[in-house]
Coordinates of C-alpha atoms and ligand atoms in Angstrom, one line a residue:
X1 CA -173.0 -31.7 102.6
X2 CA -171.0 -30.5 99.7
X3 CA -174.0 -29.7 97.6
X4 CA -175.4 -27.7 100.3
X5 CA -172.3 -25.6 100.6
X6 CA -172.2 -25.2 96.8
X7 CA -175.8 -23.9 96.7
X8 CA -175.2 -21.6 99.6
X9 CA -172.3 -20.2 97.7
X10 CA -174.5 -19.0 94.9
X11 CA -176.7 -16.9 97.2
X12 CA -175.9 -13.3 96.6
X13 CA -175.3 -12.3 100.2
X14 CA -173.2 -15.3 101.1
X15 CA -170.0 -13.4 101.5
X16 CA -171.2 -10.6 103.7
X17 CA -171.4 -12.6 107.0
X18 CA -167.8 -13.7 106.4
X19 CA -166.8 -10.1 107.0
X20 CA -168.7 -9.6 110.3
X21 CA -165.7 -10.6 112.4
X22 CA -163.7 -7.8 110.7
X23 CA -166.3 -5.1 111.0
X24 CA -168.1 -5.9 114.2
X25 CA -166.3 -3.3 116.2
X26 CA -168.2 -0.7 114.1
X27 CA -171.6 -2.0 115.2
X28 CA -172.3 0.9 117.5
X29 CA -171.3 3.4 114.8
X30 CA -173.4 1.7 112.2
X31 CA -176.4 1.7 114.6
X32 CA -176.1 5.4 115.1
X33 CA -175.8 5.9 111.4
X34 CA -179.0 3.9 110.8
X35 CA -180.8 5.9 113.5
X36 CA -179.8 9.3 112.0
X37 CA -180.8 8.0 108.5
X38 CA -184.2 6.9 109.8
X39 CA -184.9 10.2 111.4
X40 CA -184.0 12.0 108.2
X41 CA -186.2 9.7 106.2
X42 CA -189.2 10.2 108.4
X43 CA -189.1 13.9 107.6
X44 CA -188.9 13.2 103.9
X45 CA -192.0 11.1 104.2
X46 CA -193.8 13.8 106.2
X47 CA -193.0 16.8 103.9
X48 CA -195.7 16.0 101.3
X49 CA -198.2 15.9 104.2
X50 CA -197.2 19.5 104.9
X51 CA -197.9 20.5 101.3
X52 CA -201.2 18.7 101.5
X53 CA -202.2 20.6 104.6
X54 CA -201.1 24.0 103.1
X55 CA -203.0 23.5 99.8
X56 CA -206.2 22.0 101.4
X57 CA -206.3 24.5 104.2
X58 CA -204.8 27.8 103.0
X59 CA -205.7 27.6 99.3
X60 CA -208.8 25.4 99.5
X61 CA -210.4 27.1 102.5
X62 CA -208.9 30.5 101.8
X63 CA -207.7 31.2 105.3
X64 CA -204.4 32.1 106.9
X65 CA -205.3 31.3 110.5
X66 CA -202.5 28.8 111.6
X67 CA -199.9 30.1 109.2
X68 CA -197.3 31.2 111.8
X69 CA -197.3 27.7 113.5
X70 CA -197.2 26.0 110.1
X71 CA -194.2 28.0 109.0
X72 CA -192.3 27.3 112.3
X73 CA -193.1 23.6 112.1
X74 CA -192.2 23.3 108.4
X75 CA -188.9 25.1 108.8
X76 CA -188.0 23.1 112.0
X77 CA -188.8 19.9 110.1
X78 CA -186.5 20.9 107.2
X79 CA -183.7 21.9 109.6
X80 CA -184.1 18.7 111.6
X81 CA -183.9 16.6 108.4
X82 CA -180.8 18.5 107.3
X83 CA -179.0 17.9 110.6
X84 CA -180.0 14.2 110.7
X85 CA -178.8 13.7 107.1
X86 CA -175.5 15.5 107.9
X87 CA -174.8 13.1 110.8
X88 CA -175.8 10.1 108.9
X89 CA -173.5 11.1 106.0
X90 CA -170.7 11.9 108.4
X91 CA -171.0 8.6 110.1
X92 CA -171.0 6.7 106.8
X93 CA -167.9 8.5 105.6
X94 CA -166.1 7.7 108.9
X95 CA -167.1 4.0 108.8
X96 CA -166.1 3.8 105.2
X97 CA -162.5 5.1 105.8
X98 CA -162.2 3.1 109.0
X99 CA -163.1 -0.2 107.4
X100 CA -160.9 0.6 104.5
X101 CA -157.9 1.4 106.7
X102 CA -158.4 -1.6 109.0
X103 CA -158.9 -4.1 106.2
X104 CA -155.8 -2.8 104.4
X105 CA -153.7 -3.0 107.5
X106 CA -155.0 -6.5 108.2
X107 CA -154.3 -7.6 104.7
X108 CA -150.9 -6.1 104.6
X109 CA -149.9 -7.6 108.0
X110 CA -151.2 -10.9 106.8
X111 CA -149.1 -10.7 103.6
X112 CA -146.0 -10.2 105.7
X113 CA -146.6 -13.6 107.3
X114 CA -147.1 -15.5 104.1
X115 CA -144.4 -17.6 102.6
X116 CA -142.5 -17.3 99.3
X117 CA -144.8 -19.7 97.5
X118 CA -147.8 -17.3 97.9
X119 CA -145.9 -14.6 96.1
X120 CA -144.8 -17.0 93.4
X121 CA -148.4 -18.1 92.8
X122 CA -150.0 -14.7 92.9
X123 CA -148.9 -11.7 90.8
X124 CA -148.1 -8.3 92.2
X125 CA -151.1 -6.9 90.3
X126 CA -153.4 -9.4 91.8
X127 CA -152.3 -8.9 95.4
X128 CA -152.3 -5.1 94.9
X129 CA -155.9 -5.0 93.9
X130 CA -156.8 -7.3 96.8
X131 CA -155.3 -4.9 99.3
X132 CA -156.3 -1.7 97.6
X133 CA -159.5 -2.0 95.6
X134 CA -161.3 -4.9 97.3
X135 CA -161.0 -3.2 100.7
X136 CA -162.3 0.1 99.4
X137 CA -165.3 -1.6 97.7
X138 CA -166.1 -3.4 101.0
X139 CA -165.8 -0.1 102.9
X140 CA -168.3 1.5 100.5
X141 CA -170.6 -1.4 100.8
X142 CA -170.8 -1.4 104.5
X143 CA -171.1 2.4 104.9
X144 CA -172.9 3.8 101.9
X145 CA -175.0 0.9 100.8
X146 CA -176.4 0.5 104.3
X147 CA -177.3 4.2 104.7
X148 CA -178.8 4.3 101.2
X149 CA -180.8 1.2 102.1
X150 CA -182.1 2.9 105.2
X151 CA -183.0 6.1 103.3
X152 CA -184.7 4.5 100.3
X153 CA -186.5 1.6 102.0
X154 CA -187.9 3.7 104.8
X155 CA -189.1 6.3 102.4
X156 CA -190.7 3.6 100.3
X157 CA -192.4 2.0 103.2
X158 CA -193.4 5.4 104.7
X159 CA -194.8 6.7 101.4
X160 CA -196.9 3.6 100.8
X161 CA -198.2 3.6 104.4
X162 CA -199.3 7.3 104.2
X163 CA -201.0 6.7 100.8
X164 CA -202.8 3.6 102.0
X165 CA -204.1 5.5 105.0
X166 CA -205.2 8.6 103.0
X167 CA -206.8 6.9 100.0
X168 CA -206.4 3.1 99.9
X169 CA -207.9 2.6 96.4
X170 CA -205.7 5.2 94.8
X171 CA -202.6 3.9 96.7
X172 CA -203.2 0.4 95.4
X173 CA -203.5 1.7 91.9
X174 CA -200.3 3.6 92.1
X175 CA -198.5 0.6 93.6
X176 CA -199.7 -1.6 90.7
X177 CA -196.9 -0.1 88.5
X178 CA -194.2 -1.1 90.9
X179 CA -193.8 -4.7 89.6
X180 CA -193.8 -3.4 86.1
X181 CA -191.1 -0.9 86.8
X182 CA -189.0 -3.5 88.7
X183 CA -189.0 -5.8 85.7
X184 CA -188.1 -3.0 83.3
X185 CA -185.3 -1.9 85.5
X186 CA -183.9 -5.4 86.0
X187 CA -183.8 -6.0 82.3
X188 CA -181.8 -2.8 81.7
X189 CA -179.6 -3.4 84.7
X190 CA -178.5 -6.8 83.4
X191 CA -177.7 -5.4 80.0
X192 CA -175.9 -2.5 81.5
X193 CA -173.8 -4.7 83.7
X194 CA -172.8 -6.8 80.8
X195 CA -171.8 -3.9 78.6
X196 CA -170.0 -2.1 81.4
X197 CA -168.0 -5.3 82.2
X198 CA -167.0 -5.4 78.5
X199 CA -165.9 -1.8 78.7
X200 CA -163.7 -2.6 81.7
X201 CA -162.2 -5.6 80.0
X202 CA -161.3 -3.7 76.9
X203 CA -160.0 -0.9 79.0
X204 CA -157.6 -3.1 80.9
X205 CA -156.5 -4.7 77.7
X206 CA -155.7 -1.3 76.3
X207 CA -153.8 -0.3 79.4
X208 CA -151.9 -3.6 79.3
X209 CA -151.0 -3.1 75.7
X210 CA -150.0 0.5 76.4
X211 CA -147.8 -0.6 79.3
X212 CA -146.1 -3.2 77.1
X213 CA -145.7 -0.7 74.3
X214 CA -143.8 1.6 76.7
X215 CA -141.9 -0.9 78.9
X216 CA -141.0 -3.1 75.9
X217 CA -140.2 -0.1 73.6
X218 CA -136.7 -1.3 73.0
X219 CA -137.7 -4.9 72.2
X220 CA -140.4 -3.6 69.9
X221 CA -137.9 -1.5 68.0
X222 CA -135.4 -4.3 67.7
X223 CA -138.0 -6.7 66.5
X224 CA -139.3 -4.1 64.1
X225 CA -143.0 -4.8 65.1
X226 CA -144.1 -1.2 65.6
X227 CA -146.6 -1.7 62.8
X228 CA -148.2 -4.7 64.4
X229 CA -148.3 -3.1 67.9
X230 CA -149.9 0.0 66.4
X231 CA -152.6 -2.0 64.5
X232 CA -153.5 -4.0 67.7
X233 CA -153.8 -0.8 69.6
X234 CA -156.0 0.9 67.0
X235 CA -158.3 -2.2 66.9
X236 CA -158.7 -2.2 70.6
X237 CA -159.5 1.5 70.8
X238 CA -162.1 1.1 68.0
X239 CA -163.8 -1.7 69.9
X240 CA -163.7 0.5 73.0
X241 CA -165.5 3.2 71.1
X242 CA -168.2 0.9 69.8
X243 CA -168.8 -0.6 73.2
X244 CA -168.8 2.8 74.9
X245 CA -171.4 4.1 72.5
X246 CA -173.6 1.0 73.1
X247 CA -173.3 1.6 76.9
X248 CA -174.2 5.3 76.4
X249 CA -177.2 4.4 74.3
X250 CA -178.4 1.9 77.0
X251 CA -177.9 4.5 79.7
X252 CA -179.9 7.0 77.7
X253 CA -182.7 4.4 77.2
X254 CA -182.6 3.6 80.8
X255 CA -183.2 7.1 82.0
X256 CA -185.9 7.6 79.4
X257 CA -187.7 4.5 80.8
X258 CA -187.2 5.9 84.3
X259 CA -189.0 9.1 83.4
X260 CA -191.6 7.2 81.5
X261 CA -192.3 5.1 84.6
X262 CA -192.7 8.0 86.9
X263 CA -194.9 9.8 84.3
X264 CA -197.0 6.6 84.2
X265 CA -197.5 6.8 88.0
X266 CA -198.4 10.4 87.6
X267 CA -200.8 9.6 84.9
X268 CA -202.6 7.1 87.1
X269 CA -202.8 9.8 89.9
X270 CA -204.1 12.3 87.4
X271 CA -206.7 10.0 85.9
X272 CA -208.1 8.4 89.0
X273 CA -207.2 11.2 91.4
X274 CA -209.1 13.8 89.4
X275 CA -212.1 13.0 91.6
X276 CA -210.3 14.0 94.8
X277 CA -208.7 17.0 93.1
X278 CA -212.0 18.8 93.0
X279 CA -212.5 18.6 96.8
X280 CA -208.9 18.3 98.1
X281 CA -206.2 19.6 95.8
X282 CA -203.6 19.1 98.5
X283 CA -204.2 15.3 98.7
X284 CA -203.9 15.2 95.0
X285 CA -200.5 16.9 94.9
X286 CA -199.3 14.7 97.8
X287 CA -200.0 11.6 95.8
X288 CA -198.2 13.2 92.9
X289 CA -195.1 13.7 95.1
X290 CA -195.1 10.1 96.5
X291 CA -195.8 8.6 93.1
X292 CA -192.7 10.3 91.7
X293 CA -190.6 9.8 94.8
X294 CA -191.2 6.1 94.8
X295 CA -189.4 5.5 91.6
X296 CA -185.9 6.3 93.0
X297 CA -186.0 3.7 95.8
X298 CA -187.1 1.0 93.4
X299 CA -184.3 1.9 91.0
X300 CA -181.8 2.0 93.9
X301 CA -182.9 -1.4 95.1
X302 CA -182.3 -3.0 91.8
X303 CA -178.9 -1.2 91.5
X304 CA -178.0 -2.2 95.1
X305 CA -178.8 -5.9 94.5
X306 CA -176.6 -6.1 91.5
X307 CA -173.9 -4.1 93.3
X308 CA -174.0 -6.5 96.1
X309 CA -173.7 -9.4 93.7
X310 CA -170.6 -7.9 92.1
X311 CA -169.1 -7.0 95.5
X312 CA -169.3 -10.7 96.5
X313 CA -166.3 -11.3 94.3
X314 CA -164.3 -8.7 96.2
X315 CA -165.4 -10.1 99.5
X316 CA -164.6 -13.6 98.5
X317 CA -161.1 -12.7 97.3
X318 CA -160.2 -10.6 100.3
X319 CA -161.4 -13.1 102.8
X320 CA -159.6 -15.8 100.9
X321 CA -156.4 -13.8 101.2
X322 CA -157.0 -13.2 104.9
X323 CA -157.7 -16.9 105.5
X324 CA -154.7 -18.1 103.5
X325 CA -152.3 -20.0 105.7
X326 CA -148.6 -19.7 105.1
X327 CA -146.9 -22.8 103.9
X328 CA -144.2 -22.1 106.4
X329 CA -145.5 -21.4 109.8
X330 CA -144.2 -21.5 113.3
X331 CA -146.1 -23.9 115.6
X332 CA -148.0 -22.4 118.6
X333 CA -145.3 -23.8 120.9
X334 CA -142.6 -22.1 119.0
X335 CA -144.4 -18.8 119.0
X336 CA -145.1 -19.2 122.7
X337 CA -141.4 -19.5 123.3
X338 CA -139.7 -17.4 120.6
X339 CA -142.5 -14.9 119.7
X340 CA -143.6 -14.1 116.2
X341 CA -142.4 -11.6 113.5
X342 CA -144.3 -8.7 115.1
X343 CA -143.5 -9.5 118.8
X344 CA -140.3 -11.5 119.0
X345 CA -139.2 -12.7 122.5
X346 CA -135.6 -12.2 121.9
X347 CA -134.7 -13.0 125.5
X348 CA -135.5 -16.6 124.8
X349 CA -133.4 -16.8 121.6
X350 CA -130.4 -19.1 121.7
X351 CA -127.3 -17.7 120.0
X352 CA -127.1 -19.1 116.5
X353 CA -123.7 -20.7 115.6
X354 CA -124.2 -21.6 112.0
X355 CA -124.1 -25.4 111.6
X356 CA -126.3 -26.5 108.8
X357 CA -127.3 -30.1 108.0
X358 CA -129.7 -31.6 105.4
X359 CA -130.9 -34.9 106.8
X360 CA -132.5 -37.1 104.1
X361 CA -134.3 -34.1 102.5
X362 CA -136.7 -34.5 99.6
X363 CA -138.3 -31.5 98.2
X364 CA -140.9 -30.4 95.7
X365 CA -142.1 -26.9 95.2
X366 CA -145.8 -26.5 96.2
X367 CA -146.7 -25.7 92.6
X368 CA -144.0 -27.8 91.0
X369 CA -144.7 -31.1 89.4
X370 CA -141.5 -33.0 90.2
X371 CA -139.0 -33.5 93.0
X372 CA -136.1 -31.1 92.9
X373 CA -134.3 -32.9 95.7
X374 CA -134.5 -36.6 96.6
X375 CA -133.0 -38.0 99.8
X376 CA -130.5 -35.3 100.0
X377 CA -127.8 -35.3 102.7
X378 CA -125.3 -32.6 103.4
X379 CA -123.4 -31.3 106.4
X380 CA -122.0 -27.7 106.5
X381 CA -120.1 -27.2 109.7
X382 CA -120.1 -23.7 111.2
X383 CA -117.5 -21.4 109.9
X384 CA -117.0 -23.2 106.6
X385 CA -117.1 -21.6 103.2
X386 CA -119.1 -23.6 100.8
X387 CA -119.5 -23.0 97.1
X388 CA -122.3 -24.5 95.0
X389 CA -121.9 -24.7 91.3
X390 CA -123.8 -26.4 88.6
X391 CA -125.9 -25.7 85.5
X392 CA -129.1 -23.6 85.4
X393 CA -132.0 -25.4 87.0
X394 CA -129.7 -27.8 88.9
X395 CA -131.3 -26.8 92.3
X396 CA -128.7 -24.5 93.7
X397 CA -131.1 -21.7 94.8
X398 CA -133.5 -24.4 96.1
X399 CA -130.8 -25.5 98.5
X400 CA -130.4 -22.1 100.0
X401 CA -134.2 -21.5 100.0
X402 CA -134.4 -24.5 102.3
X403 CA -131.5 -23.3 104.5
X404 CA -133.3 -20.0 104.9
X405 CA -136.6 -21.9 105.5
X406 CA -138.3 -19.9 102.8
X407 CA -139.6 -23.4 102.0
X408 CA -139.8 -26.5 104.2
X409 CA -138.7 -30.0 103.1
X410 CA -141.4 -32.2 101.8
X411 CA -139.7 -35.0 103.6
X412 CA -136.7 -35.1 105.9
X413 CA -135.2 -32.3 108.0
X414 CA -133.0 -29.3 107.8
X415 CA -131.1 -28.9 111.0
X416 CA -129.6 -25.6 112.2
X417 CA -127.1 -26.1 115.1
X418 CA -128.2 -29.7 115.4
X419 CA -131.9 -29.0 115.8
X420 CA -134.7 -29.1 113.3
X421 CA -135.2 -25.6 111.9
X422 CA -138.9 -25.9 112.7
X423 CA -138.2 -26.1 116.4
X424 CA -137.3 -22.4 116.4
X425 CA -138.9 -19.3 115.0
X426 CA -138.4 -18.1 111.4
X427 CA -137.4 -14.7 112.7
X428 CA -134.7 -16.2 114.9
X429 CA -133.2 -17.8 111.8
X430 CA -133.7 -14.9 109.4
X431 CA -132.1 -12.5 111.9
X432 CA -128.9 -14.4 111.6
X433 CA -128.8 -14.8 107.8
X434 CA -127.5 -12.3 105.3
X435 CA -128.8 -13.1 101.8
X436 CA -127.7 -11.3 98.7
X437 CA -129.7 -12.2 95.6
X438 CA -129.0 -12.2 91.9
X439 CA -131.9 -9.8 91.6
X440 CA -131.2 -7.4 94.4
X441 CA -133.9 -5.3 95.8
X442 CA -133.5 -1.9 97.4
X443 CA -136.3 0.1 99.0
X444 CA -137.2 3.6 97.9
X445 CA -135.3 6.1 100.0
X446 CA -131.6 7.1 100.2
X447 CA -128.6 4.8 99.9
X448 CA -128.0 5.4 103.6
X449 CA -131.5 4.4 104.6
X450 CA -131.1 1.2 102.6
X451 CA -127.9 0.3 104.3
X452 CA -129.4 0.9 107.7
X453 CA -132.0 -1.7 107.0
X454 CA -129.1 -4.1 107.6
X455 CA -128.4 -2.6 111.0
X456 CA -130.4 0.4 112.2
X457 CA -127.7 1.3 114.7
X458 CA -124.7 1.2 112.3
X459 CA -122.3 4.2 112.7
X460 CA -121.0 6.2 109.8
X461 CA -117.7 4.4 110.3
X462 CA -119.3 1.0 110.1
X463 CA -121.2 2.0 106.9
X464 CA -117.9 3.3 105.4
X465 CA -116.1 0.1 106.2
X466 CA -118.9 -2.1 104.8
X467 CA -118.9 0.0 101.5
X468 CA -115.1 -0.3 101.4
X469 CA -115.2 -4.1 101.8
X470 CA -117.5 -4.6 98.9
X471 CA -115.6 -2.0 96.7
X472 CA -118.7 0.3 96.7
X473 CA -117.1 3.4 98.1
X474 CA -116.4 4.8 94.6
X475 CA -119.8 3.9 93.4
X476 CA -121.4 5.9 96.2
X477 CA -119.0 8.8 95.7
X478 CA -120.0 8.9 92.1
X479 CA -123.6 9.4 93.0
X480 CA -124.9 12.9 93.0
X481 CA -125.5 13.2 96.8
X482 CA -123.3 10.4 97.9
X483 CA -125.0 8.4 100.7
X484 CA -128.0 10.7 100.6
X485 CA -128.9 9.9 97.0
X486 CA -132.4 8.7 96.4
X487 CA -132.3 5.3 94.8
X488 CA -135.8 5.4 93.4
X489 CA -138.6 2.8 93.7
X490 CA -137.0 -0.6 94.1
X491 CA -133.6 1.0 93.5
X492 CA -134.4 1.5 89.9
X493 CA -132.3 4.6 89.5
X494 CA -129.2 2.5 90.0
X495 CA -127.7 -0.2 87.8
X496 CA -128.1 -3.8 88.7
X497 CA -124.4 -4.1 89.6
X498 CA -124.6 -1.1 91.9
X499 CA -127.7 -2.6 93.5
X500 CA -125.8 -5.8 94.0
X501 CA -122.9 -4.0 95.7
X502 CA -125.2 -2.1 98.0
X503 CA -127.3 -5.0 99.0
X504 CA -124.0 -6.9 99.7
X505 CA -122.9 -4.0 101.9
X506 CA -126.3 -4.1 103.6
X507 CA -125.9 -7.8 104.4
X508 CA -122.5 -7.3 105.8
X509 CA -123.7 -4.5 108.1
X510 CA -126.1 -6.9 109.7
X511 CA -123.1 -9.0 110.7
X512 CA -124.9 -12.3 109.9
X513 CA -123.8 -15.7 111.2
X514 CA -124.8 -17.3 107.9
X515 CA -124.0 -15.5 104.6
X516 CA -125.7 -16.6 101.4
X517 CA -124.6 -15.1 98.1
X518 CA -126.8 -16.4 95.2
X519 CA -125.1 -15.1 92.0
X520 CA -124.5 -12.0 94.0
X521 CA -121.8 -10.7 91.8
X522 CA -123.1 -11.7 88.4
X523 CA -123.8 -8.2 87.3
X524 CA -120.6 -6.5 88.2
X525 CA -117.5 -6.2 86.0
X526 CA -114.6 -8.6 86.4
X527 CA -112.4 -6.1 88.2
X528 CA -115.0 -5.4 90.8
X529 CA -115.8 -9.0 91.1
X530 CA -112.2 -9.7 91.9
X531 CA -112.2 -7.1 94.6
X532 CA -115.4 -8.5 96.0
X533 CA -113.8 -11.9 95.9
X534 CA -111.1 -10.7 98.1
X535 CA -113.7 -9.1 100.4
X536 CA -115.6 -12.4 100.6
X537 CA -112.4 -14.1 101.5
X538 CA -112.0 -11.8 104.5
X539 CA -115.6 -11.5 105.7
X540 CA -116.3 -15.2 105.6
X541 CA -114.1 -15.7 108.7
X542 CA -116.2 -16.6 111.7
X543 CA -119.3 -17.3 109.8
X544 CA -120.8 -20.0 107.6
X545 CA -121.1 -18.9 104.0
X546 CA -122.7 -20.4 101.0
X547 CA -121.7 -18.9 97.7
X548 CA -123.5 -19.8 94.5
X549 CA -121.7 -18.8 91.3
X550 CA -121.8 -19.5 87.7
X551 CA -118.3 -18.0 87.1
X552 CA -116.1 -20.8 88.5
X553 CA -113.2 -18.5 88.8
X554 CA -114.9 -16.8 91.8
X555 CA -115.2 -19.9 93.9
X556 CA -111.7 -21.3 93.7
X557 CA -110.9 -20.4 97.3
X558 CA -113.9 -22.1 98.9
X559 CA -113.2 -24.7 101.5
X560 CA -115.5 -27.1 99.6
X561 CA -117.1 -26.9 96.3
X562 CA -120.3 -28.8 95.7
X563 CA -121.1 -29.6 92.1
X564 CA -124.8 -30.1 91.8
X565 CA -126.6 -31.7 88.9
X566 CA -130.4 -32.5 88.9
X567 CA -130.7 -31.9 92.6
X568 CA -127.9 -34.3 93.5
X569 CA -124.3 -33.6 94.5
X570 CA -122.2 -35.3 91.9
X571 CA -118.8 -34.1 93.0
X572 CA -117.4 -32.4 96.0
X573 CA -114.0 -31.1 97.1
X574 CA -111.6 -28.2 96.8
X575 CA -110.9 -26.6 93.4
X576 CA -107.6 -28.5 93.1
X577 CA -109.1 -31.8 94.1
X578 CA -112.0 -31.4 91.6
X579 CA -109.7 -30.5 88.8
X580 CA -107.5 -33.5 89.6
X581 CA -110.6 -35.7 89.6
X582 CA -111.1 -34.8 86.0
X583 CA -114.9 -35.2 86.0
X584 CA -117.9 -32.9 85.5
X585 CA -116.4 -29.9 87.3
X586 CA -113.2 -30.1 85.2
X587 CA -115.4 -30.2 82.1
X588 CA -117.3 -27.1 83.2
X589 CA -114.2 -25.3 84.2
X590 CA -112.3 -25.9 81.0
X591 CA -115.3 -24.9 78.9
X592 CA -115.6 -21.6 80.8
X593 CA -111.8 -21.1 80.8
X594 CA -111.7 -21.6 77.0
X595 CA -114.7 -19.2 76.5
X596 CA -113.0 -16.5 78.6
X597 CA -109.7 -17.0 76.8
X598 CA -111.5 -16.7 73.4
X599 CA -113.2 -13.5 74.5
X600 CA -110.0 -12.0 75.7
X601 CA -108.3 -12.8 72.4
X602 CA -111.3 -11.3 70.5
X603 CA -111.2 -8.2 72.6
Ligands
ATP701 N1 -141.0 -21.4 92.8 C1 -140.9 -22.5 92.0 N2 -141.9 -23.3 91.8 C2 -141.8 -24.4 91.1 N3 -140.7 -24.9 90.6 C3 -139.5 -24.2 90.8 C4 -139.6 -22.9 91.5 N4 -138.3 -22.4 91.6 C5 -137.5 -23.3 90.9 N5 -138.3 -24.4 90.5 C6 -137.7 -25.5 89.7 O1 -136.8 -26.2 90.6 C7 -135.6 -26.6 89.8 C8 -134.4 -26.0 90.5 O2 -134.4 -24.6 90.4 P1 -133.3 -23.7 91.1 O3 -133.9 -22.3 91.1 O4 -132.9 -24.3 92.4 O5 -132.1 -23.8 90.1 P2 -130.7 -23.1 90.1 O6 -129.7 -24.1 90.2 O7 -130.7 -22.0 91.2 O8 -130.7 -22.4 88.7 P3 -130.0 -21.0 88.2 O9 -128.6 -21.2 88.1 O10 -130.7 -20.7 86.9 O11 -130.4 -20.0 89.3 C9 -135.9 -26.1 88.4 O12 -136.3 -27.2 87.6 C10 -137.0 -25.1 88.5 O13 -137.8 -25.1 87.4
MG702 MG1 -130.7 -19.9 91.2

């Protein structure tokens, strides 16, 4: 069974049927396109017959008797062919952009439903090319390759048929060179593909190095490695030049061979067709036209096959993305009751209170190799203000990832308001959570637009109050256009601290029942941090909050501090209790306190 699937995989057209479900709605358009293409092709096959008649009749027999009808017919045929080709081309362009658009939308929608782990395992660049370039290659394949196939193959078949009917012996002789030409073309094709692939590889290496040279400019200068970077770059471009020259030489040879092959076909016609030339000069030129015209379809066919083979990769990758199932999904029953991300049934949503409980949770990241949490239990009653501290890698972010259901426990349950989080929809939970990250993300647009993502209906007054609460009023005032300042792609025109403040304000505007701050204030100065600390103390009322912080001074007011080490809570209690305990927390605290004191003295 397995072997069978394997061998089927290696067939060049294996991927195409996989796409049928996504493109089947274009069936009628594709049929029309094929019809127009066929009509155009019929005329292309007929045109040499017109020439044949003209030469045999008007030149050979020296008469002009049917000239008027001939001209009318000839011109009509040309006009008809032009119109048919126009429609075929137009349809192909439409189908191409439609498929492109639909596949992109589909892929993008699907990406929205995937869980965090997918984005951890696949780089932005990888996903970007799935959504952008794979889709466009597939669009081209379905639209243009199909219409090209219709044009070329029907011409080939038509030309061969006419030749066979007119002069079978000569037709067979001309066709003799087809296998020879095919072999020659394939050989070149294989070589060309190889060298072109190499050109692309070097090209992306050069682009990569170039990007690193620019984005890492500061690091390069501080490491004083300009010389090495430059040498690498020069080496790469030199190889690029060598390979490109080789590719150009191959292409030159290829087209020379092409002309040689058509000359060969012509030579056969000249040599053997000399006999008919004496009586019927028209038939002779007709053969010349077909013999030359046949080369293009053969070349195309070989091109198309290799194209189809390379497009397999695009098809495979895109369908794999579309078929990827999210690690975190809502069951059909949940979707039935609560709706999904695109069509939520808010009327069925229960109000979320904010009780959180870990019940014997063990957890391992999908691509991790060891358990981060083992048999972990924790109750966070609604309205409490919890702080989580511990050294890097202890599992703090993992805990909140599980609360937010960005990941699901490998074993055990996370309960929200007493019920397994999986019993209700992700959107239901996410709508009630405000999450401010250490690496905050803003969307391109203005400051105001970004704040409104938190609550689209927020009034100017609410926005002002939220900014005030997180001490961001001055920050916004300092910006050139205040609330209407453009923040750049990903908020890159602002400093990290400013981004943190704004994403904090955005979270507050949403008025969440559960507020999660993961190192949310690590990039603001101590003064601002103190102000935010006071803000946190006021806004945590009436909601459950989880604050992760490295700087222990910021969590002293928490109702309960959990000290985490290796995925386990080693101590818990208020700041005072933990200091009195004299354990790990006290150790951390004194070390930080001393560090800060030293720094103050030094300053
Ligand atoms: N996406 C991931 N895939 C695999 N392993 C991960 C992933 N994220 C974190 N880990 C691992 O899980 C463990 C806990 O990581 P976590 O991010 O929870 O630590 P943390 O306490 O938040 O650390 P920090 O203070 O540096 O933010 C670490 O050993 C880390 O290597
Ligand atoms: Mg973390």
